[in-house]
Amino acid sequence: MGERTTPSGLVLVETLINTVDLEAGRDALTAPDGLDAFARDASVALAPDDVPTVTRLREALRAACAAHTGRAMPASTAADLADLFADAPLVLRVDAATGAARLHPAAGLSGARALTARVAAAVAAAEADGTWQRLKACEAESCRWAYYDHSPAGRRRWCSMQLCGARSKMRAYRAKRRTP
């Protein structure tokens, strides 16, 4: 079986969410050269002043992806994500040769606003093609890693059944054995 990858439009969103490793306590956005490396990979110029906004965006996206597994997204987080997206306008461009229409970041955006607009365009395209609901955040509180759910039913709850899933099932088994 071939390697399963995240659809190209959602790679930026997944990569942004996974800039923090909760289990190891490492945040690539605040690590030396981490912001520059992420900005280079994302093809957007980011400055240290952008870190708080990019972090807000990351955590709001993580909550949205957690909602894809059935965890309710707090209303305040949904509002925060809406505010971030509202501050990063998109324009609809129609390809003259094919007539295909796509959302693009508005001209003149820079820094965190440019990144947010690119993310908003990716989310809109993924929602339209049915892939957005399959980008999820691991249910394990110590992990919360973003992953793309390739399962036939689209019901995966953990980034890895071998690690986070096995831990969760073992905890449930032990708790059940302790209960008389």
Short mmCIF file of N, CA and C in Angstrom, two decimals:
data_model
loop_
_atom_site.label_atom_id
_atom_site.label_comp_id
_atom_site.label_asym_id
_atom_site.label_seq_id
_atom_site.Cartn_x
_atom_site.Cartn_y
_atom_site.Cartn_z
N MET A 1 0.86 -1.18 0.00
CA MET A 1 0.00 0.00 0.00
C MET A 1 0.90 1.23 0.00
N GLY A 2 0.57 2.22 -0.80
CA GLY A 2 1.37 3.44 -0.89
C GLY A 2 1.23 4.31 0.35
N GLU A 3 2.19 5.21 0.50
CA GLU A 3 2.16 6.12 1.63
C GLU A 3 0.98 7.08 1.49
N ARG A 4 0.27 7.29 2.57
CA ARG A 4 -0.88 8.18 2.54
C ARG A 4 -0.45 9.54 3.05
N THR A 5 -0.73 10.55 2.27
CA THR A 5 -0.31 11.89 2.63
C THR A 5 -1.53 12.80 2.75
N THR A 6 -1.30 13.92 3.34
CA THR A 6 -2.33 14.94 3.48
C THR A 6 -2.51 15.61 2.12
N PRO A 7 -3.76 15.87 1.71
CA PRO A 7 -3.97 16.59 0.45
C PRO A 7 -3.18 17.90 0.45
N SER A 8 -2.63 18.24 -0.70
CA SER A 8 -1.71 19.38 -0.79
C SER A 8 -2.29 20.68 -0.25
N GLY A 9 -3.57 20.92 -0.43
CA GLY A 9 -4.15 22.15 0.06
C GLY A 9 -4.17 22.28 1.57
N LEU A 10 -4.13 21.15 2.27
CA LEU A 10 -4.19 21.18 3.73
C LEU A 10 -2.83 21.02 4.40
N VAL A 11 -1.79 20.83 3.63
CA VAL A 11 -0.45 20.65 4.20
C VAL A 11 -0.05 21.87 5.03
N LEU A 12 -0.32 23.07 4.55
CA LEU A 12 0.04 24.28 5.29
C LEU A 12 -0.66 24.31 6.65
N VAL A 13 -1.94 23.97 6.67
CA VAL A 13 -2.71 23.98 7.92
C VAL A 13 -2.15 22.93 8.88
N GLU A 14 -1.92 21.72 8.39
CA GLU A 14 -1.37 20.65 9.22
C GLU A 14 0.01 21.02 9.75
N THR A 15 0.84 21.57 8.90
CA THR A 15 2.19 21.96 9.30
C THR A 15 2.14 23.04 10.37
N LEU A 16 1.27 24.02 10.20
CA LEU A 16 1.14 25.09 11.20
C LEU A 16 0.71 24.52 12.55
N ILE A 17 -0.32 23.69 12.56
CA ILE A 17 -0.80 23.11 13.82
C ILE A 17 0.33 22.31 14.49
N ASN A 18 1.11 21.61 13.68
CA ASN A 18 2.15 20.74 14.23
C ASN A 18 3.47 21.46 14.51
N THR A 19 3.44 22.80 14.56
CA THR A 19 4.65 23.53 14.95
C THR A 19 4.90 23.44 16.46
N VAL A 20 3.95 22.89 17.19
CA VAL A 20 4.16 22.68 18.62
C VAL A 20 4.03 21.19 18.91
N ASP A 21 4.97 20.69 19.71
CA ASP A 21 4.95 19.30 20.17
C ASP A 21 4.60 19.36 21.64
N LEU A 22 3.33 19.14 21.97
CA LEU A 22 2.87 19.27 23.35
C LEU A 22 3.54 18.26 24.28
N GLU A 23 3.74 17.06 23.79
CA GLU A 23 4.34 16.01 24.63
C GLU A 23 5.78 16.36 25.00
N ALA A 24 6.53 16.89 24.05
CA ALA A 24 7.94 17.24 24.31
C ALA A 24 8.08 18.66 24.86
N GLY A 25 7.01 19.46 24.76
CA GLY A 25 7.07 20.84 25.25
C GLY A 25 7.89 21.75 24.36
N ARG A 26 7.91 21.48 23.06
CA ARG A 26 8.68 22.31 22.12
C ARG A 26 7.75 23.04 21.16
N ASP A 27 7.99 24.33 21.00
CA ASP A 27 7.22 25.16 20.08
C ASP A 27 8.18 25.71 19.04
N ALA A 28 8.04 25.25 17.81
CA ALA A 28 8.95 25.67 16.74
C ALA A 28 8.84 27.16 16.45
N LEU A 29 7.70 27.77 16.72
CA LEU A 29 7.54 29.20 16.44
C LEU A 29 8.37 30.06 17.38
N THR A 30 8.64 29.57 18.58
CA THR A 30 9.42 30.35 19.55
C THR A 30 10.85 29.85 19.68
N ALA A 31 11.18 28.76 19.02
CA ALA A 31 12.54 28.22 19.07
C ALA A 31 13.46 29.10 18.21
N PRO A 32 14.75 29.13 18.54
CA PRO A 32 15.69 29.90 17.70
C PRO A 32 15.62 29.41 16.26
N ASP A 33 15.46 30.31 15.34
CA ASP A 33 15.35 30.04 13.91
C ASP A 33 14.10 29.25 13.52
N GLY A 34 13.25 28.88 14.47
CA GLY A 34 12.05 28.11 14.17
C GLY A 34 11.04 28.89 13.36
N LEU A 35 10.81 30.16 13.73
CA LEU A 35 9.87 30.99 12.98
C LEU A 35 10.36 31.19 11.56
N ASP A 36 11.67 31.43 11.40
CA ASP A 36 12.23 31.61 10.06
C ASP A 36 12.08 30.34 9.22
N ALA A 37 12.30 29.19 9.83
CA ALA A 37 12.17 27.92 9.10
C ALA A 37 10.73 27.69 8.68
N PHE A 38 9.77 27.94 9.60
CA PHE A 38 8.37 27.77 9.23
C PHE A 38 7.98 28.75 8.13
N ALA A 39 8.39 30.02 8.27
CA ALA A 39 8.06 31.05 7.28
C ALA A 39 8.62 30.68 5.91
N ARG A 40 9.84 30.17 5.89
CA ARG A 40 10.46 29.76 4.63
C ARG A 40 9.67 28.61 3.99
N ASP A 41 9.33 27.61 4.80
CA ASP A 41 8.55 26.47 4.30
C ASP A 41 7.16 26.89 3.83
N ALA A 42 6.57 27.87 4.50
CA ALA A 42 5.23 28.35 4.16
C ALA A 42 5.25 29.43 3.08
N SER A 43 6.44 29.84 2.68
CA SER A 43 6.60 30.89 1.66
C SER A 43 5.89 32.18 2.03
N VAL A 44 6.07 32.59 3.28
CA VAL A 44 5.51 33.85 3.75
C VAL A 44 6.53 34.49 4.69
N ALA A 45 6.66 35.81 4.61
CA ALA A 45 7.60 36.52 5.47
C ALA A 45 6.92 36.79 6.81
N LEU A 46 7.52 36.26 7.88
CA LEU A 46 7.00 36.47 9.23
C LEU A 46 8.08 37.10 10.09
N ALA A 47 7.66 37.97 10.98
CA ALA A 47 8.57 38.64 11.91
C ALA A 47 8.25 38.18 13.33
N PRO A 48 9.16 38.36 14.26
CA PRO A 48 8.88 37.97 15.66
C PRO A 48 7.59 38.59 16.21
N ASP A 49 7.21 39.78 15.72
CA ASP A 49 5.96 40.42 16.16
C ASP A 49 4.72 39.62 15.75
N ASP A 50 4.87 38.76 14.74
CA ASP A 50 3.75 37.97 14.24
C ASP A 50 3.46 36.73 15.08
N VAL A 51 4.39 36.34 15.95
CA VAL A 51 4.24 35.08 16.70
C VAL A 51 2.93 35.01 17.49
N PRO A 52 2.52 36.03 18.24
CA PRO A 52 1.26 35.90 18.98
C PRO A 52 0.05 35.64 18.07
N THR A 53 -0.01 36.32 16.93
CA THR A 53 -1.14 36.12 16.02
C THR A 53 -1.08 34.75 15.38
N VAL A 54 0.11 34.32 14.97
CA VAL A 54 0.26 33.00 14.36
C VAL A 54 -0.07 31.91 15.38
N THR A 55 0.31 32.12 16.62
CA THR A 55 -0.01 31.15 17.68
C THR A 55 -1.51 31.08 17.91
N ARG A 56 -2.18 32.23 17.93
CA ARG A 56 -3.66 32.25 18.06
C ARG A 56 -4.30 31.49 16.91
N LEU A 57 -3.81 31.72 15.70
CA LEU A 57 -4.33 31.03 14.52
C LEU A 57 -4.12 29.53 14.66
N ARG A 58 -2.91 29.13 15.05
CA ARG A 58 -2.59 27.71 15.20
C ARG A 58 -3.54 27.03 16.19
N GLU A 59 -3.73 27.65 17.36
CA GLU A 59 -4.54 27.02 18.38
C GLU A 59 -6.03 27.00 18.02
N ALA A 60 -6.49 28.02 17.32
CA ALA A 60 -7.89 28.02 16.86
C ALA A 60 -8.09 26.95 15.80
N LEU A 61 -7.12 26.76 14.92
CA LEU A 61 -7.21 25.70 13.91
C LEU A 61 -7.16 24.32 14.57
N ARG A 62 -6.34 24.17 15.61
CA ARG A 62 -6.28 22.90 16.33
C ARG A 62 -7.65 22.59 16.92
N ALA A 63 -8.32 23.59 17.50
CA ALA A 63 -9.65 23.38 18.07
C ALA A 63 -10.66 23.01 16.99
N ALA A 64 -10.55 23.63 15.82
CA ALA A 64 -11.45 23.29 14.71
C ALA A 64 -11.22 21.84 14.27
N CYS A 65 -9.97 21.44 14.20
CA CYS A 65 -9.65 20.06 13.80
C CYS A 65 -10.08 19.06 14.87
N ALA A 66 -10.01 19.46 16.14
CA ALA A 66 -10.50 18.61 17.22
C ALA A 66 -12.02 18.45 17.11
N ALA A 67 -12.70 19.48 16.65
CA ALA A 67 -14.15 19.40 16.46
C ALA A 67 -14.50 18.37 15.39
N HIS A 68 -13.58 18.11 14.48
CA HIS A 68 -13.82 17.10 13.44
C HIS A 68 -13.85 15.70 14.02
N THR A 69 -13.39 15.52 15.26
CA THR A 69 -13.44 14.21 15.93
C THR A 69 -14.62 14.14 16.90
N GLY A 70 -15.42 15.19 16.95
CA GLY A 70 -16.59 15.19 17.82
C GLY A 70 -16.45 16.03 19.07
N ARG A 71 -15.27 16.61 19.29
CA ARG A 71 -15.05 17.47 20.45
C ARG A 71 -15.60 18.85 20.12
N ALA A 72 -16.47 19.38 20.95
CA ALA A 72 -17.07 20.69 20.68
C ALA A 72 -16.01 21.78 20.68
N MET A 73 -16.09 22.65 19.71
CA MET A 73 -15.18 23.79 19.63
C MET A 73 -15.78 24.92 20.47
N PRO A 74 -15.02 25.45 21.42
CA PRO A 74 -15.56 26.55 22.23
C PRO A 74 -16.00 27.72 21.35
N ALA A 75 -17.14 28.31 21.69
CA ALA A 75 -17.66 29.43 20.91
C ALA A 75 -16.66 30.57 20.82
N SER A 76 -15.92 30.82 21.91
CA SER A 76 -14.95 31.91 21.90
C SER A 76 -13.81 31.62 20.91
N THR A 77 -13.43 30.36 20.77
CA THR A 77 -12.38 29.98 19.82
C THR A 77 -12.88 30.11 18.39
N ALA A 78 -14.11 29.71 18.16
CA ALA A 78 -14.71 29.86 16.82
C ALA A 78 -14.78 31.34 16.45
N ALA A 79 -15.15 32.18 17.42
CA ALA A 79 -15.21 33.63 17.18
C ALA A 79 -13.82 34.19 16.91
N ASP A 80 -12.82 33.71 17.64
CA ASP A 80 -11.44 34.15 17.45
C ASP A 80 -10.97 33.80 16.04
N LEU A 81 -11.25 32.58 15.60
CA LEU A 81 -10.87 32.16 14.26
C LEU A 81 -11.59 33.00 13.21
N ALA A 82 -12.86 33.29 13.43
CA ALA A 82 -13.62 34.14 12.51
C ALA A 82 -13.00 35.54 12.43
N ASP A 83 -12.60 36.08 13.58
CA ASP A 83 -11.96 37.41 13.61
C ASP A 83 -10.63 37.40 12.85
N LEU A 84 -9.84 36.34 13.07
CA LEU A 84 -8.56 36.24 12.35
C LEU A 84 -8.79 36.17 10.84
N PHE A 85 -9.75 35.35 10.41
CA PHE A 85 -10.05 35.23 8.98
C PHE A 85 -10.62 36.54 8.42
N ALA A 86 -11.43 37.25 9.19
CA ALA A 86 -12.01 38.51 8.72
C ALA A 86 -10.93 39.57 8.49
N ASP A 87 -9.83 39.48 9.23
CA ASP A 87 -8.74 40.44 9.10
C ASP A 87 -7.76 40.06 7.98
N ALA A 88 -8.07 38.99 7.26
CA ALA A 88 -7.19 38.51 6.18
C ALA A 88 -8.04 38.25 4.94
N PRO A 89 -8.41 39.32 4.24
CA PRO A 89 -9.36 39.18 3.14
C PRO A 89 -8.85 38.34 1.97
N LEU A 90 -9.83 37.74 1.30
CA LEU A 90 -9.57 36.93 0.12
C LEU A 90 -10.27 37.55 -1.08
N VAL A 91 -9.76 37.25 -2.26
CA VAL A 91 -10.42 37.67 -3.50
C VAL A 91 -10.63 36.43 -4.36
N LEU A 92 -11.67 36.45 -5.15
CA LEU A 92 -11.98 35.34 -6.05
C LEU A 92 -11.41 35.67 -7.42
N ARG A 93 -10.55 34.79 -7.91
CA ARG A 93 -9.96 34.99 -9.24
C ARG A 93 -10.46 33.90 -10.17
N VAL A 94 -10.78 34.30 -11.37
CA VAL A 94 -11.24 33.36 -12.39
C VAL A 94 -10.15 33.21 -13.43
N ASP A 95 -9.77 31.98 -13.72
CA ASP A 95 -8.74 31.68 -14.71
C ASP A 95 -9.33 31.93 -16.10
N ALA A 96 -8.69 32.80 -16.89
CA ALA A 96 -9.20 33.16 -18.21
C ALA A 96 -9.22 31.97 -19.17
N ALA A 97 -8.28 31.06 -19.03
CA ALA A 97 -8.21 29.93 -19.95
C ALA A 97 -9.24 28.85 -19.64
N THR A 98 -9.47 28.59 -18.36
CA THR A 98 -10.35 27.47 -17.99
C THR A 98 -11.68 27.90 -17.37
N GLY A 99 -11.75 29.11 -16.88
CA GLY A 99 -12.96 29.57 -16.21
C GLY A 99 -13.05 29.10 -14.76
N ALA A 100 -12.02 28.37 -14.29
CA ALA A 100 -12.01 27.90 -12.91
C ALA A 100 -11.83 29.08 -11.95
N ALA A 101 -12.53 29.03 -10.83
CA ALA A 101 -12.46 30.10 -9.84
C ALA A 101 -11.79 29.59 -8.58
N ARG A 102 -10.91 30.43 -8.00
CA ARG A 102 -10.22 30.08 -6.75
C ARG A 102 -10.07 31.31 -5.89
N LEU A 103 -10.12 31.10 -4.57
CA LEU A 103 -9.88 32.18 -3.62
C LEU A 103 -8.38 32.36 -3.45
N HIS A 104 -7.97 33.62 -3.36
CA HIS A 104 -6.56 33.97 -3.16
C HIS A 104 -6.47 35.08 -2.13
N PRO A 105 -5.35 35.17 -1.40
CA PRO A 105 -5.17 36.29 -0.47
C PRO A 105 -5.25 37.63 -1.23
N ALA A 106 -5.87 38.61 -0.63
CA ALA A 106 -5.96 39.93 -1.23
C ALA A 106 -4.56 40.53 -1.36
N ALA A 107 -4.39 41.39 -2.34
CA ALA A 107 -3.09 42.04 -2.56
C ALA A 107 -2.74 42.92 -1.36
N GLY A 108 -1.45 43.01 -1.09
CA GLY A 108 -0.96 43.92 -0.05
C GLY A 108 -0.89 43.34 1.35
N LEU A 109 -1.28 42.09 1.52
CA LEU A 109 -1.19 41.48 2.85
C LEU A 109 0.24 41.05 3.12
N SER A 110 0.64 41.15 4.38
CA SER A 110 1.98 40.71 4.75
C SER A 110 1.93 40.08 6.13
N GLY A 111 3.00 39.40 6.49
CA GLY A 111 3.14 38.82 7.81
C GLY A 111 2.04 37.84 8.16
N ALA A 112 1.57 37.92 9.40
CA ALA A 112 0.56 36.99 9.89
C ALA A 112 -0.74 37.09 9.09
N ARG A 113 -1.08 38.28 8.63
CA ARG A 113 -2.30 38.43 7.83
C ARG A 113 -2.19 37.67 6.51
N ALA A 114 -1.03 37.69 5.89
CA ALA A 114 -0.83 36.95 4.64
C ALA A 114 -0.93 35.45 4.89
N LEU A 115 -0.31 34.98 5.97
CA LEU A 115 -0.40 33.57 6.33
C LEU A 115 -1.85 33.18 6.60
N THR A 116 -2.55 34.00 7.37
CA THR A 116 -3.95 33.72 7.70
C THR A 116 -4.81 33.66 6.45
N ALA A 117 -4.58 34.55 5.50
CA ALA A 117 -5.35 34.54 4.25
C ALA A 117 -5.07 33.25 3.47
N ARG A 118 -3.82 32.83 3.43
CA ARG A 118 -3.49 31.57 2.73
C ARG A 118 -4.18 30.39 3.41
N VAL A 119 -4.18 30.39 4.73
CA VAL A 119 -4.85 29.32 5.48
C VAL A 119 -6.36 29.36 5.20
N ALA A 120 -6.96 30.55 5.21
CA ALA A 120 -8.39 30.68 4.96
C ALA A 120 -8.75 30.17 3.57
N ALA A 121 -7.93 30.49 2.58
CA ALA A 121 -8.17 30.00 1.22
C ALA A 121 -8.07 28.48 1.16
N ALA A 122 -7.10 27.92 1.88
CA ALA A 122 -6.93 26.45 1.92
C ALA A 122 -8.12 25.79 2.60
N VAL A 123 -8.59 26.36 3.70
CA VAL A 123 -9.73 25.81 4.42
C VAL A 123 -10.98 25.87 3.54
N ALA A 124 -11.20 26.99 2.87
CA ALA A 124 -12.37 27.13 2.00
C ALA A 124 -12.34 26.11 0.86
N ALA A 125 -11.18 25.93 0.25
CA ALA A 125 -11.05 24.95 -0.84
C ALA A 125 -11.26 23.53 -0.31
N ALA A 126 -10.71 23.24 0.87
CA ALA A 126 -10.86 21.90 1.45
C ALA A 126 -12.31 21.64 1.86
N GLU A 127 -12.99 22.65 2.35
CA GLU A 127 -14.41 22.50 2.69
C GLU A 127 -15.21 22.21 1.41
N ALA A 128 -14.86 22.92 0.34
CA ALA A 128 -15.57 22.72 -0.92
C ALA A 128 -15.33 21.33 -1.51
N ASP A 129 -14.12 20.79 -1.36
CA ASP A 129 -13.85 19.48 -1.95
C ASP A 129 -14.06 18.31 -0.97
N GLY A 130 -14.51 18.62 0.25
CA GLY A 130 -14.85 17.57 1.21
C GLY A 130 -13.70 17.01 2.01
N THR A 131 -12.53 17.65 1.99
CA THR A 131 -11.39 17.12 2.73
C THR A 131 -11.19 17.80 4.09
N TRP A 132 -11.78 18.96 4.31
CA TRP A 132 -11.56 19.72 5.55
C TRP A 132 -11.95 18.91 6.79
N GLN A 133 -13.07 18.21 6.76
CA GLN A 133 -13.54 17.45 7.93
C GLN A 133 -12.62 16.29 8.29
N ARG A 134 -11.74 15.91 7.38
CA ARG A 134 -10.83 14.79 7.65
C ARG A 134 -9.48 15.24 8.23
N LEU A 135 -9.24 16.53 8.30
CA LEU A 135 -8.05 17.02 8.99
C LEU A 135 -8.44 17.13 10.46
N LYS A 136 -7.80 16.34 11.29
CA LYS A 136 -8.22 16.21 12.68
C LYS A 136 -7.07 16.45 13.63
N ALA A 137 -7.41 16.66 14.90
CA ALA A 137 -6.41 16.78 15.96
C ALA A 137 -6.56 15.55 16.84
N CYS A 138 -5.44 14.93 17.16
CA CYS A 138 -5.42 13.73 17.99
C CYS A 138 -6.21 13.97 19.27
N GLU A 139 -6.97 12.97 19.66
CA GLU A 139 -7.81 13.08 20.85
C GLU A 139 -7.00 13.04 22.15
N ALA A 140 -5.78 12.52 22.09
CA ALA A 140 -4.95 12.44 23.30
C ALA A 140 -4.55 13.85 23.75
N GLU A 141 -4.88 14.18 25.00
CA GLU A 141 -4.60 15.52 25.53
C GLU A 141 -3.11 15.86 25.50
N SER A 142 -2.26 14.88 25.67
CA SER A 142 -0.83 15.15 25.68
C SER A 142 -0.25 15.26 24.27
N CYS A 143 -1.05 15.00 23.27
CA CYS A 143 -0.56 15.00 21.88
C CYS A 143 -1.16 16.15 21.06
N ARG A 144 -2.45 16.02 20.71
CA ARG A 144 -3.21 17.02 19.93
C ARG A 144 -2.59 17.27 18.54
N TRP A 145 -1.76 16.33 18.05
CA TRP A 145 -1.10 16.43 16.75
C TRP A 145 -2.14 16.42 15.64
N ALA A 146 -1.95 17.21 14.60
CA ALA A 146 -2.87 17.23 13.46
C ALA A 146 -2.49 16.10 12.51
N TYR A 147 -3.51 15.44 11.96
CA TYR A 147 -3.30 14.36 11.00
C TYR A 147 -4.47 14.33 10.04
N TYR A 148 -4.26 13.73 8.90
CA TYR A 148 -5.32 13.58 7.91
C TYR A 148 -5.87 12.16 8.04
N ASP A 149 -7.17 12.04 8.22
CA ASP A 149 -7.83 10.76 8.43
C ASP A 149 -8.14 10.10 7.09
N HIS A 150 -7.40 9.05 6.77
CA HIS A 150 -7.60 8.30 5.53
C HIS A 150 -8.51 7.08 5.73
N SER A 151 -8.99 6.86 6.95
CA SER A 151 -9.80 5.67 7.20
C SER A 151 -11.07 5.72 6.35
N PRO A 152 -11.55 4.55 5.93
CA PRO A 152 -12.74 4.52 5.06
C PRO A 152 -13.94 5.26 5.64
N ALA A 153 -14.19 5.09 6.93
CA ALA A 153 -15.35 5.73 7.55
C ALA A 153 -15.07 7.14 8.04
N GLY A 154 -13.78 7.54 8.06
CA GLY A 154 -13.44 8.88 8.53
C GLY A 154 -13.66 9.06 10.01
N ARG A 155 -13.43 8.01 10.80
CA ARG A 155 -13.71 8.07 12.24
C ARG A 155 -12.50 7.91 13.12
N ARG A 156 -11.31 8.07 12.58
CA ARG A 156 -10.11 7.96 13.42
C ARG A 156 -10.14 9.01 14.51
N ARG A 157 -9.58 8.67 15.69
CA ARG A 157 -9.58 9.60 16.81
C ARG A 157 -8.17 9.95 17.26
N TRP A 158 -7.18 9.17 16.84
CA TRP A 158 -5.82 9.39 17.28
C TRP A 158 -4.89 9.52 16.07
N CYS A 159 -3.81 10.24 16.26
CA CYS A 159 -2.83 10.40 15.19
C CYS A 159 -2.19 9.07 14.84
N SER A 160 -2.03 8.21 15.87
CA SER A 160 -1.41 6.91 15.68
C SER A 160 -2.09 5.90 16.60
N MET A 161 -2.62 4.85 16.02
CA MET A 161 -3.22 3.80 16.84
C MET A 161 -2.15 3.09 17.66
N GLN A 162 -0.93 3.00 17.10
CA GLN A 162 0.15 2.32 17.79
C GLN A 162 0.64 3.07 19.02
N LEU A 163 0.47 4.37 19.05
CA LEU A 163 0.97 5.15 20.19
C LEU A 163 -0.19 5.74 21.00
N CYS A 164 -0.79 6.79 20.51
CA CYS A 164 -1.84 7.47 21.27
C CYS A 164 -3.08 6.60 21.46
N GLY A 165 -3.49 5.90 20.42
CA GLY A 165 -4.65 5.02 20.52
C GLY A 165 -4.42 3.89 21.50
N ALA A 166 -3.24 3.25 21.44
CA ALA A 166 -2.92 2.15 22.35
C ALA A 166 -2.87 2.65 23.80
N ARG A 167 -2.29 3.83 24.02
CA ARG A 167 -2.25 4.39 25.38
C ARG A 167 -3.64 4.62 25.92
N SER A 168 -4.51 5.19 25.10
CA SER A 168 -5.87 5.49 25.52
C SER A 168 -6.64 4.20 25.84
N LYS A 169 -6.51 3.22 24.99
CA LYS A 169 -7.21 1.96 25.22
C LYS A 169 -6.67 1.24 26.46
N MET A 170 -5.38 1.34 26.69
CA MET A 170 -4.80 0.70 27.87
C MET A 170 -5.28 1.41 29.14
N ARG A 171 -5.36 2.74 29.12
CA ARG A 171 -5.88 3.48 30.28
C ARG A 171 -7.33 3.07 30.56
N ALA A 172 -8.13 2.98 29.51
CA ALA A 172 -9.54 2.59 29.68
C ALA A 172 -9.63 1.16 30.23
N TYR A 173 -8.80 0.27 29.74
CA TYR A 173 -8.80 -1.11 30.20
C TYR A 173 -8.43 -1.18 31.69
N ARG A 174 -7.38 -0.45 32.07
CA ARG A 174 -6.95 -0.46 33.47
C ARG A 174 -8.01 0.15 34.39
N ALA A 175 -8.64 1.22 33.95
CA ALA A 175 -9.68 1.85 34.74
C ALA A 175 -10.88 0.91 34.92
N LYS A 176 -11.19 0.17 33.90
CA LYS A 176 -12.31 -0.77 33.96
C LYS A 176 -11.99 -1.93 34.91
N ARG A 177 -10.74 -2.36 34.91
CA ARG A 177 -10.31 -3.47 35.78
C ARG A 177 -10.31 -3.06 37.26
N ARG A 178 -10.04 -1.77 37.52
CA ARG A 178 -10.01 -1.27 38.90
C ARG A 178 -11.41 -1.12 39.47
N THR A 179 -12.37 -0.88 38.61
CA THR A 179 -13.76 -0.66 39.05
C THR A 179 -14.41 -2.01 39.39
N PRO A 180 -14.95 -2.17 40.62
CA PRO A 180 -15.57 -3.45 41.01
C PRO A 180 -16.87 -3.70 40.28
#
